[in-house]
């Protein structure tokens, strides 16, 4: 079996290169049914299907979806947020289903579940993982949680994603694959690598693509060095994609000076796109000039920090959307209802979904008018009377045009992986939990901020703020 590791620094087209190889492999005569493509995104899997000339294939999907199909499970058996709430009632330990990005809204139950999954994904003992963590709740409650969770799943025949991987790694996946492609390999846990090993029992070629510098899911068990270990184990070779089509010179230099602080990594030499670019430092968000019309991505480590930037945009009456967390002011039900109101005002026809959206937030009079199809009666009143909305948002909607397409996007760093923008604003403020992680696991935190810096195609604004992460040394 020949193994090739493809290292793709930011903007070098790692997934594009992998998909090119998929198409080339098919053109050399390998049957589509003998080719497997595993990705962390459905979009990449869909593109791989297109390159293979297929509408669907059990071999082309996310790794969890492949495990799900291999086990012939039904959706009703999969642990989801609704089932977790049921389990929460049984144990009395609250679980709200929030990720570490929502640190201020998380419960002990969320933390317990993360620690348990980390242990299973890294073949560690749950108690040892708890002792090396920030030890949420109490040890006794955590151990009760671990035992109760296993018994609860067994009683009802439920499977979580880690269960699927464990079953797949022990032989539940097919092994007749000749050529295997794995995208975003830096995000694989040791358990997932075991699944990959199982899939490659009869393979002739394996291509794994990723970038250890962009491995930002270590908290869930991902092994940043998994690619290198797999390649070394099978005596494979590696290539580095050498040109970033995204990073300008200034951003490239800034990001490289940061990532070189990681002690153990694969050194990758690659060039910038050649544009000069701009890197600017700010003491607070108040000194950052933001205007609608410029492709802008605002990044923060957690949702609580991101809300500071969101409030600043709301105060300045600037259109924006959120790409993670709760809906923003242009995405919530009031904005959707207001767009329907504006359609009536402008003499446009309402679709059934438009009518439903307006009915949901409409006043009693508006709902009555909609029921009798008297649309003119709806716009006889100002929107803030026709629509029941909190007083705190009325001023914002009076001064912005909700029908424009916002050019400013807000996201946590984790949710923005794979995204880019002409201008990126990075808020370096940290919560206490993130600051502790930066101290105890410095390499993990450096990689997260490296991903943030490397989303920019032209301008990078760094907001230092209070308790900000030091990106300079």
Short mmCIF file of C-alpha atoms in Angstrom, two decimals:
data_model
loop_
_atom_site.label_atom_id
_atom_site.label_comp_id
_atom_site.label_asym_id
_atom_site.label_seq_id
_atom_site.Cartn_x
_atom_site.Cartn_y
_atom_site.Cartn_z
CA UNK A 1 0.00 0.00 0.00
CA UNK A 2 1.32 3.42 -0.99
CA UNK A 3 0.51 6.32 1.33
CA UNK A 4 0.88 9.98 0.43
CA UNK A 5 0.33 12.84 2.85
CA UNK A 6 -0.66 16.12 1.23
CA UNK A 7 0.01 19.10 3.47
CA UNK A 8 -2.05 22.11 2.52
CA UNK A 9 -1.26 25.39 4.29
CA UNK A 10 -4.04 28.02 4.35
CA UNK A 11 -5.37 28.95 0.93
CA UNK A 12 -3.24 26.47 -1.03
CA UNK A 13 -6.23 24.48 -2.31
CA UNK A 14 -5.81 21.27 -0.34
CA UNK A 15 -9.33 19.98 -0.94
CA UNK A 16 -9.19 21.06 -4.59
CA UNK A 17 -5.99 19.05 -5.07
CA UNK A 18 -7.52 16.03 -3.39
CA UNK A 19 -10.59 16.23 -5.63
CA UNK A 20 -8.33 16.53 -8.68
CA UNK A 21 -6.64 13.30 -7.64
CA UNK A 22 -10.04 11.66 -7.17
CA UNK A 23 -10.96 12.51 -10.75
CA UNK A 24 -7.54 11.45 -12.05
CA UNK A 25 -7.83 8.10 -10.25
CA UNK A 26 -11.20 7.48 -11.85
CA UNK A 27 -9.82 8.37 -15.28
CA UNK A 28 -7.00 5.84 -14.89
CA UNK A 29 -9.57 3.05 -14.83
CA UNK A 30 -10.27 2.44 -11.15
CA UNK A 31 -13.97 1.68 -10.73
CA UNK A 32 -15.91 4.32 -8.83
CA UNK A 33 -17.17 1.66 -6.40
CA UNK A 34 -13.57 0.92 -5.41
CA UNK A 35 -12.83 4.53 -4.47
CA UNK A 36 -13.66 6.03 -1.08
CA UNK A 37 -13.58 9.71 -0.10
CA UNK A 38 -14.00 10.76 3.52
CA UNK A 39 -14.46 14.38 4.47
CA UNK A 40 -15.59 16.43 7.45
CA UNK A 41 -17.89 18.48 5.21
CA UNK A 42 -20.83 17.34 3.11
CA UNK A 43 -19.93 19.92 0.45
CA UNK A 44 -16.56 18.28 -0.25
CA UNK A 45 -18.20 14.85 -0.33
CA UNK A 46 -20.80 16.09 -2.83
CA UNK A 47 -18.08 17.46 -5.08
CA UNK A 48 -16.23 14.13 -4.88
CA UNK A 49 -19.39 12.35 -6.03
CA UNK A 50 -19.55 14.69 -9.00
CA UNK A 51 -15.92 13.98 -9.91
CA UNK A 52 -16.66 10.25 -9.75
CA UNK A 53 -19.76 10.61 -11.92
CA UNK A 54 -22.03 9.30 -9.16
CA UNK A 55 -25.27 10.56 -7.63
CA UNK A 56 -24.62 8.72 -4.37
CA UNK A 57 -22.18 6.25 -2.90
CA UNK A 58 -21.80 4.65 0.51
CA UNK A 59 -18.04 5.20 0.11
CA UNK A 60 -18.24 8.98 -0.28
CA UNK A 61 -19.32 10.83 2.84
CA UNK A 62 -18.26 12.03 6.24
CA UNK A 63 -16.59 9.36 8.38
CA UNK A 64 -19.51 9.37 10.84
CA UNK A 65 -22.06 8.91 8.05
CA UNK A 66 -20.10 5.96 6.69
CA UNK A 67 -20.06 4.35 10.13
CA UNK A 68 -23.80 5.01 10.52
CA UNK A 69 -24.61 3.27 7.24
CA UNK A 70 -22.23 0.39 7.91
CA UNK A 71 -24.01 -0.36 11.17
CA UNK A 72 -27.41 -0.16 9.43
CA UNK A 73 -28.70 2.11 12.16
CA UNK A 74 -31.93 4.09 12.10
CA UNK A 75 -32.03 7.78 12.87
CA UNK A 76 -34.26 7.08 15.88
CA UNK A 77 -31.34 5.21 17.47
CA UNK A 78 -28.92 8.14 17.29
CA UNK A 79 -28.32 10.24 20.39
CA UNK A 80 -29.35 13.82 19.68
CA UNK A 81 -30.16 16.96 21.69
CA UNK A 82 -33.70 15.80 22.40
CA UNK A 83 -32.53 12.45 23.76
CA UNK A 84 -29.80 14.15 25.79
CA UNK A 85 -32.43 16.30 27.45
CA UNK A 86 -34.28 13.11 28.37
CA UNK A 87 -31.07 11.69 29.84
CA UNK A 88 -30.55 14.95 31.71
CA UNK A 89 -33.91 14.53 33.43
CA UNK A 90 -33.00 10.98 34.45
CA UNK A 91 -29.71 11.97 36.09
CA UNK A 92 -30.63 15.45 37.26
CA UNK A 93 -27.45 16.76 35.59
CA UNK A 94 -28.30 19.58 33.16
CA UNK A 95 -27.14 19.26 29.55
CA UNK A 96 -27.86 22.06 27.07
CA UNK A 97 -25.73 20.77 24.19
CA UNK A 98 -23.34 23.70 24.01
CA UNK A 99 -19.80 23.39 22.65
CA UNK A 100 -16.69 24.92 24.32
CA UNK A 101 -17.25 28.03 22.17
CA UNK A 102 -20.29 28.73 24.37
CA UNK A 103 -18.29 28.54 27.58
CA UNK A 104 -20.49 30.89 29.62
CA UNK A 105 -23.67 28.99 28.71
CA UNK A 106 -22.33 25.47 29.22
CA UNK A 107 -23.30 23.19 32.06
CA UNK A 108 -21.38 20.54 33.98
CA UNK A 109 -23.21 17.92 31.92
CA UNK A 110 -21.84 19.39 28.67
CA UNK A 111 -18.33 19.30 30.10
CA UNK A 112 -18.75 15.72 31.36
CA UNK A 113 -19.88 14.56 27.93
CA UNK A 114 -16.93 16.27 26.23
CA UNK A 115 -14.47 14.66 28.64
CA UNK A 116 -16.02 11.22 28.18
CA UNK A 117 -15.91 11.47 24.38
CA UNK A 118 -12.33 12.72 24.55
CA UNK A 119 -11.37 9.69 26.62
CA UNK A 120 -13.03 7.28 24.22
CA UNK A 121 -11.55 8.96 21.14
CA UNK A 122 -8.03 8.83 22.58
CA UNK A 123 -8.26 5.40 24.26
CA UNK A 124 -7.83 7.01 27.68
CA UNK A 125 -9.51 6.18 30.98
CA UNK A 126 -12.35 8.64 31.76
CA UNK A 127 -11.12 9.19 35.32
CA UNK A 128 -7.60 10.08 34.14
CA UNK A 129 -9.01 12.53 31.61
CA UNK A 130 -11.07 14.18 34.34
CA UNK A 131 -8.05 14.59 36.59
CA UNK A 132 -6.04 16.36 33.88
CA UNK A 133 -8.94 18.66 32.94
CA UNK A 134 -10.17 21.74 34.80
CA UNK A 135 -12.35 19.26 36.74
CA UNK A 136 -15.87 20.64 36.29
CA UNK A 137 -18.53 19.77 38.88
CA UNK A 138 -17.34 16.97 41.16
CA UNK A 139 -15.46 13.76 40.51
CA UNK A 140 -18.23 11.66 42.10
CA UNK A 141 -20.91 13.24 39.92
CA UNK A 142 -18.75 12.81 36.80
CA UNK A 143 -18.21 9.11 37.49
CA UNK A 144 -21.93 8.68 38.08
CA UNK A 145 -22.58 10.44 34.78
CA UNK A 146 -20.18 8.15 32.88
CA UNK A 147 -21.81 5.00 34.27
CA UNK A 148 -25.38 6.25 33.84
CA UNK A 149 -24.75 7.38 30.26
CA UNK A 150 -23.51 3.93 29.20
CA UNK A 151 -26.42 2.17 30.93
CA UNK A 152 -28.96 4.57 29.45
CA UNK A 153 -27.73 3.96 25.88
CA UNK A 154 -27.68 0.20 26.41
CA UNK A 155 -31.19 0.16 27.87
CA UNK A 156 -32.75 2.04 24.94
CA UNK A 157 -30.47 0.82 22.15
CA UNK A 158 -29.06 4.28 21.47
CA UNK A 159 -25.76 5.05 19.74
CA UNK A 160 -23.76 8.23 19.82
CA UNK A 161 -21.15 9.13 17.18
CA UNK A 162 -18.33 7.69 19.25
CA UNK A 163 -20.19 4.38 19.54
CA UNK A 164 -20.42 4.29 15.75
CA UNK A 165 -16.68 4.86 15.38
CA UNK A 166 -15.88 2.19 17.95
CA UNK A 167 -18.03 -0.35 16.14
CA UNK A 168 -16.62 0.67 12.76
CA UNK A 169 -13.04 0.34 14.00
CA UNK A 170 -13.70 -3.24 15.13
CA UNK A 171 -14.85 -4.43 11.73
CA UNK A 172 -18.24 -2.99 10.82
CA UNK A 173 -16.99 -1.17 7.70
CA UNK A 174 -16.29 -2.73 4.32
CA UNK A 175 -12.68 -3.42 3.34
CA UNK A 176 -12.86 -3.78 -0.44
CA UNK A 177 -11.63 -0.27 -1.17
CA UNK A 178 -8.69 0.10 -3.59
CA UNK A 179 -8.05 3.85 -3.28
CA UNK A 180 -8.91 5.92 -0.22
CA UNK A 181 -8.91 9.71 0.07
CA UNK A 182 -9.15 11.41 3.46
CA UNK A 183 -9.68 15.18 3.74
CA UNK A 184 -9.03 17.34 6.84
CA UNK A 185 -6.90 14.53 8.27
CA UNK A 186 -5.47 16.80 10.96
CA UNK A 187 -8.86 16.64 12.71
CA UNK A 188 -8.90 12.83 13.09
CA UNK A 189 -8.73 11.34 16.57
CA UNK A 190 -6.80 8.13 17.33
CA UNK A 191 -10.12 6.28 17.21
CA UNK A 192 -10.87 7.67 13.75
CA UNK A 193 -7.39 6.73 12.57
CA UNK A 194 -8.18 3.19 13.68
CA UNK A 195 -11.25 3.29 11.41
CA UNK A 196 -9.00 4.48 8.56
CA UNK A 197 -6.62 1.58 9.23
CA UNK A 198 -9.57 -0.78 8.98
CA UNK A 199 -10.66 0.70 5.66
CA UNK A 200 -7.19 0.37 4.14
CA UNK A 201 -6.71 -3.37 4.74
CA UNK A 202 -6.90 -4.08 1.01
CA UNK A 203 -6.18 -0.63 -0.42
CA UNK A 204 -3.46 -0.02 -2.97
CA UNK A 205 -3.27 3.76 -2.48
CA UNK A 206 -4.18 6.12 0.34
CA UNK A 207 -4.11 9.91 0.11
CA UNK A 208 -4.49 11.90 3.33
CA UNK A 209 -4.74 15.67 3.12
CA UNK A 210 -4.60 18.20 5.92
CA UNK A 211 -2.46 20.67 7.81
CA UNK A 212 -1.29 20.02 11.35
CA UNK A 213 -0.98 23.77 11.87
CA UNK A 214 -4.76 24.05 11.47
CA UNK A 215 -5.64 21.26 13.90
CA UNK A 216 -7.99 23.10 16.27
CA UNK A 217 -10.09 20.26 17.67
CA UNK A 218 -7.60 18.84 20.14
CA UNK A 219 -10.23 19.39 22.87
CA UNK A 220 -12.34 16.66 21.25
CA UNK A 221 -9.45 14.22 20.85
CA UNK A 222 -8.04 15.17 17.44
CA UNK A 223 -4.36 14.31 17.03
CA UNK A 224 -2.45 17.10 15.22
CA UNK A 225 0.35 14.61 14.51
CA UNK A 226 -1.91 11.85 13.21
CA UNK A 227 -1.06 12.46 9.56
CA UNK A 228 2.67 12.27 10.17
CA UNK A 229 2.30 9.14 12.30
CA UNK A 230 0.15 7.37 9.71
CA UNK A 231 2.52 8.27 6.88
CA UNK A 232 5.58 7.15 8.84
CA UNK A 233 3.94 3.89 9.93
CA UNK A 234 3.23 2.93 6.32
CA UNK A 235 6.53 4.31 4.97
CA UNK A 236 4.74 6.80 2.78
CA UNK A 237 5.85 10.09 1.27
CA UNK A 238 4.58 13.63 1.65
CA UNK A 239 4.17 16.78 -0.42
CA UNK A 240 3.51 20.37 0.57
CA UNK A 241 1.32 22.60 -1.57
CA UNK A 242 3.60 25.57 -1.99
CA UNK A 243 1.45 28.55 -3.01
CA UNK A 244 -1.32 30.22 -1.04
CA UNK A 245 -3.88 31.83 -3.31
CA UNK A 246 -5.33 33.64 -0.30
CA UNK A 247 -2.65 35.09 1.97
CA UNK A 248 -1.01 38.41 1.09
CA UNK A 249 2.59 39.04 2.14
CA UNK A 250 1.84 40.92 5.37
CA UNK A 251 -0.67 38.36 6.63
CA UNK A 252 1.57 35.47 5.59
CA UNK A 253 4.49 36.91 7.57
CA UNK A 254 2.36 37.63 10.63
CA UNK A 255 0.80 34.18 10.69
CA UNK A 256 4.10 32.37 10.11
CA UNK A 257 5.78 34.18 13.00
CA UNK A 258 2.93 32.94 15.19
CA UNK A 259 2.82 29.30 14.10
CA UNK A 260 6.58 28.87 14.47
CA UNK A 261 5.99 29.10 18.23
CA UNK A 262 4.55 25.57 18.11
CA UNK A 263 7.24 23.20 19.33
CA UNK A 264 6.34 20.07 17.37
CA UNK A 265 5.01 20.52 13.85
CA UNK A 266 5.75 19.66 10.24
CA UNK A 267 7.66 22.60 8.80
CA UNK A 268 5.98 23.73 5.58
CA UNK A 269 7.51 26.29 3.25
CA UNK A 270 4.94 28.00 1.07
CA UNK A 271 4.65 31.36 -0.65
CA UNK A 272 2.08 34.13 -0.28
CA UNK A 273 -0.13 35.15 -3.20
CA UNK A 274 2.14 38.14 -3.86
CA UNK A 275 -0.21 40.98 -2.88
CA UNK A 276 1.20 43.22 -0.17
CA UNK A 277 -1.79 43.17 2.21
CA UNK A 278 -2.18 45.09 5.47
CA UNK A 279 -1.95 44.17 9.15
CA UNK A 280 -3.20 46.71 11.70
CA UNK A 281 -3.40 46.68 15.50
CA UNK A 282 -6.17 48.28 17.58
CA UNK A 283 -6.65 48.80 21.28
CA UNK A 284 -10.40 48.19 21.19
CA UNK A 285 -13.29 47.57 18.81
CA UNK A 286 -14.24 51.23 19.18
CA UNK A 287 -11.21 52.24 17.10
CA UNK A 288 -12.03 49.86 14.25
CA UNK A 289 -13.81 51.50 11.32
CA UNK A 290 -16.40 49.07 9.93
CA UNK A 291 -18.71 49.81 7.04
CA UNK A 292 -21.34 47.88 5.16
CA UNK A 293 -20.24 47.02 1.64
CA UNK A 294 -16.82 45.56 2.47
CA UNK A 295 -16.42 41.78 2.63
CA UNK A 296 -15.58 41.47 6.33
CA UNK A 297 -15.29 38.55 8.73
CA UNK A 298 -15.20 39.28 12.47
CA UNK A 299 -13.71 36.46 14.52
CA UNK A 300 -13.64 35.75 18.24
CA UNK A 301 -12.59 32.82 20.37
CA UNK A 302 -16.01 32.33 21.99
CA UNK A 303 -19.56 33.54 21.50
CA UNK A 304 -19.41 35.66 24.65
CA UNK A 305 -16.52 37.69 23.19
CA UNK A 306 -18.23 37.83 19.80
CA UNK A 307 -21.24 39.51 21.38
CA UNK A 308 -19.08 42.53 22.20
CA UNK A 309 -18.48 43.10 18.49
CA UNK A 310 -22.13 42.40 17.71
CA UNK A 311 -23.28 45.04 20.19
CA UNK A 312 -20.90 47.55 18.61
CA UNK A 313 -22.40 46.88 15.16
CA UNK A 314 -25.92 47.19 16.53
CA UNK A 315 -25.06 50.53 18.19
CA UNK A 316 -23.64 51.78 14.86
CA UNK A 317 -26.70 50.51 12.94
CA UNK A 318 -24.57 48.32 10.67
CA UNK A 319 -26.03 45.27 8.85
CA UNK A 320 -24.43 41.93 9.76
CA UNK A 321 -25.07 38.20 9.98
CA UNK A 322 -23.82 35.59 12.41
CA UNK A 323 -22.32 32.38 11.07
CA UNK A 324 -22.37 30.60 14.43
CA UNK A 325 -24.46 30.69 17.57
CA UNK A 326 -27.84 32.35 17.83
CA UNK A 327 -29.30 34.35 14.90
CA UNK A 328 -28.19 37.94 14.40
CA UNK A 329 -30.39 40.99 13.88
CA UNK A 330 -30.72 40.26 10.13
CA UNK A 331 -31.55 36.61 10.72
CA UNK A 332 -34.01 36.51 13.61
CA UNK A 333 -37.77 36.11 13.24
CA UNK A 334 -38.38 39.86 13.56
CA UNK A 335 -36.13 40.60 10.59
CA UNK A 336 -37.77 37.89 8.51
CA UNK A 337 -41.22 39.21 9.41
CA UNK A 338 -40.16 42.77 8.64
CA UNK A 339 -39.04 41.74 5.15
CA UNK A 340 -42.51 40.36 4.53
CA UNK A 341 -44.03 43.61 5.80
CA UNK A 342 -41.76 45.54 3.40
CA UNK A 343 -42.92 43.38 0.49
CA UNK A 344 -46.52 44.35 1.15
CA UNK A 345 -45.53 48.00 1.49
CA UNK A 346 -43.66 47.85 -1.84
CA UNK A 347 -46.52 46.13 -3.64
CA UNK A 348 -44.77 42.78 -3.99
CA UNK A 349 -46.42 39.41 -3.78
CA UNK A 350 -46.04 37.36 -0.60
CA UNK A 351 -45.11 33.69 -0.74
CA UNK A 352 -46.63 31.24 1.72
CA UNK A 353 -43.41 31.31 3.76
CA UNK A 354 -43.42 35.14 3.76
CA UNK A 355 -47.00 35.17 5.02
CA UNK A 356 -46.22 32.60 7.71
CA UNK A 357 -43.16 34.58 8.87
CA UNK A 358 -45.18 37.76 9.25
CA UNK A 359 -48.05 35.95 10.98
CA UNK A 360 -45.60 34.50 13.53
CA UNK A 361 -44.48 37.92 14.78
CA UNK A 362 -47.55 39.97 13.86
CA UNK A 363 -49.73 41.83 16.30
CA UNK A 364 -53.29 40.64 16.92
CA UNK A 365 -54.57 43.13 14.32
CA UNK A 366 -51.96 42.01 11.78
CA UNK A 367 -52.87 38.35 12.22
CA UNK A 368 -56.55 39.16 11.78
CA UNK A 369 -55.80 41.14 8.59
CA UNK A 370 -53.70 38.30 7.18
CA UNK A 371 -56.46 35.79 7.89
CA UNK A 372 -58.90 37.83 5.81
CA UNK A 373 -56.19 38.56 3.17
CA UNK A 374 -56.44 42.30 3.80
CA UNK A 375 -52.77 43.08 3.28
CA UNK A 376 -53.26 46.83 3.02
CA UNK A 377 -54.59 46.83 6.56
CA UNK A 378 -51.25 45.41 7.69
CA UNK A 379 -49.17 48.30 6.32
CA UNK A 380 -51.66 50.91 7.46
CA UNK A 381 -49.61 50.92 10.65
CA UNK A 382 -45.82 51.42 11.12
CA UNK A 383 -43.88 48.15 11.24
CA UNK A 384 -43.24 48.46 14.97
CA UNK A 385 -47.00 48.39 15.58
CA UNK A 386 -47.82 45.79 12.94
CA UNK A 387 -45.10 43.52 14.35
CA UNK A 388 -44.74 42.68 18.02
CA UNK A 389 -41.05 43.12 18.70
CA UNK A 390 -38.98 44.10 21.75
CA UNK A 391 -38.55 47.87 22.17
CA UNK A 392 -34.76 47.46 22.28
CA UNK A 393 -34.61 46.44 18.60
CA UNK A 394 -37.04 48.97 17.10
CA UNK A 395 -34.46 51.75 16.78
CA UNK A 396 -32.08 49.42 14.94
CA UNK A 397 -34.72 48.32 12.42
CA UNK A 398 -35.83 51.91 11.87
CA UNK A 399 -32.35 52.92 10.76
CA UNK A 400 -31.15 49.93 8.72
CA UNK A 401 -32.45 48.41 5.51
CA UNK A 402 -33.20 44.77 6.32
CA UNK A 403 -33.57 44.02 2.61
CA UNK A 404 -29.88 44.49 1.85
CA UNK A 405 -27.45 41.57 1.88
CA UNK A 406 -25.03 42.11 4.80
CA UNK A 407 -21.35 42.00 3.88
CA UNK A 408 -20.17 41.67 7.48
CA UNK A 409 -20.13 38.20 9.04
CA UNK A 410 -19.53 37.30 12.68
CA UNK A 411 -18.20 33.91 13.70
CA UNK A 412 -16.20 32.05 16.29
CA UNK A 413 -12.80 30.93 15.03
CA UNK A 414 -13.78 27.24 15.07
CA UNK A 415 -16.89 27.84 12.98
CA UNK A 416 -14.93 29.93 10.44
CA UNK A 417 -12.47 27.19 9.53
CA UNK A 418 -12.37 26.96 5.74
CA UNK A 419 -13.88 30.44 5.34
CA UNK A 420 -12.17 33.59 4.11
CA UNK A 421 -12.83 37.31 3.56
CA UNK A 422 -11.10 40.31 2.07
CA UNK A 423 -10.92 41.83 5.53
CA UNK A 424 -10.71 39.91 8.79
CA UNK A 425 -11.09 41.48 12.24
CA UNK A 426 -9.71 39.27 15.02
CA UNK A 427 -10.82 39.94 18.60
CA UNK A 428 -8.07 38.56 20.85
CA UNK A 429 -10.00 38.87 24.13
CA UNK A 430 -10.11 35.63 26.12
CA UNK A 431 -12.42 34.25 28.76
CA UNK A 432 -10.78 32.80 31.87
CA UNK A 433 -11.21 29.27 30.54
CA UNK A 434 -9.48 30.12 27.25
CA UNK A 435 -6.70 31.94 29.10
CA UNK A 436 -6.14 28.85 31.25
CA UNK A 437 -6.00 26.68 28.14
CA UNK A 438 -3.47 29.03 26.55
CA UNK A 439 -1.27 28.54 29.61
CA UNK A 440 -1.61 24.77 30.00
CA UNK A 441 -1.82 23.82 26.31
CA UNK A 442 0.00 26.60 24.46
CA UNK A 443 0.40 24.76 21.14
CA UNK A 444 -3.32 24.02 20.91
CA UNK A 445 -4.16 27.68 21.44
CA UNK A 446 -1.55 28.91 18.95
CA UNK A 447 -3.14 26.76 16.24
CA UNK A 448 -6.56 28.28 16.91
CA UNK A 449 -5.28 31.83 16.52
CA UNK A 450 -3.27 30.81 13.45
CA UNK A 451 -6.50 29.72 11.79
CA UNK A 452 -8.02 33.10 12.66
CA UNK A 453 -5.18 35.12 11.13
CA UNK A 454 -5.10 33.07 7.94
CA UNK A 455 -8.71 33.77 6.92
CA UNK A 456 -7.71 37.17 5.49
CA UNK A 457 -7.25 37.79 1.77
CA UNK A 458 -6.15 41.41 2.12
CA UNK A 459 -6.59 43.30 5.41
CA UNK A 460 -6.07 41.89 8.90
CA UNK A 461 -7.22 43.97 11.88
CA UNK A 462 -6.10 42.69 15.28
CA UNK A 463 -8.06 44.03 18.26
CA UNK A 464 -5.91 43.55 21.35
CA UNK A 465 -8.39 44.64 24.00
CA UNK A 466 -8.49 43.54 27.64
CA UNK A 467 -7.00 40.15 28.51
CA UNK A 468 -6.11 39.64 24.86
CA UNK A 469 -4.08 36.74 23.51
CA UNK A 470 -0.53 37.86 22.69
CA UNK A 471 0.04 37.30 18.98
CA UNK A 472 3.45 38.96 18.91
CA UNK A 473 5.74 36.63 20.88
#
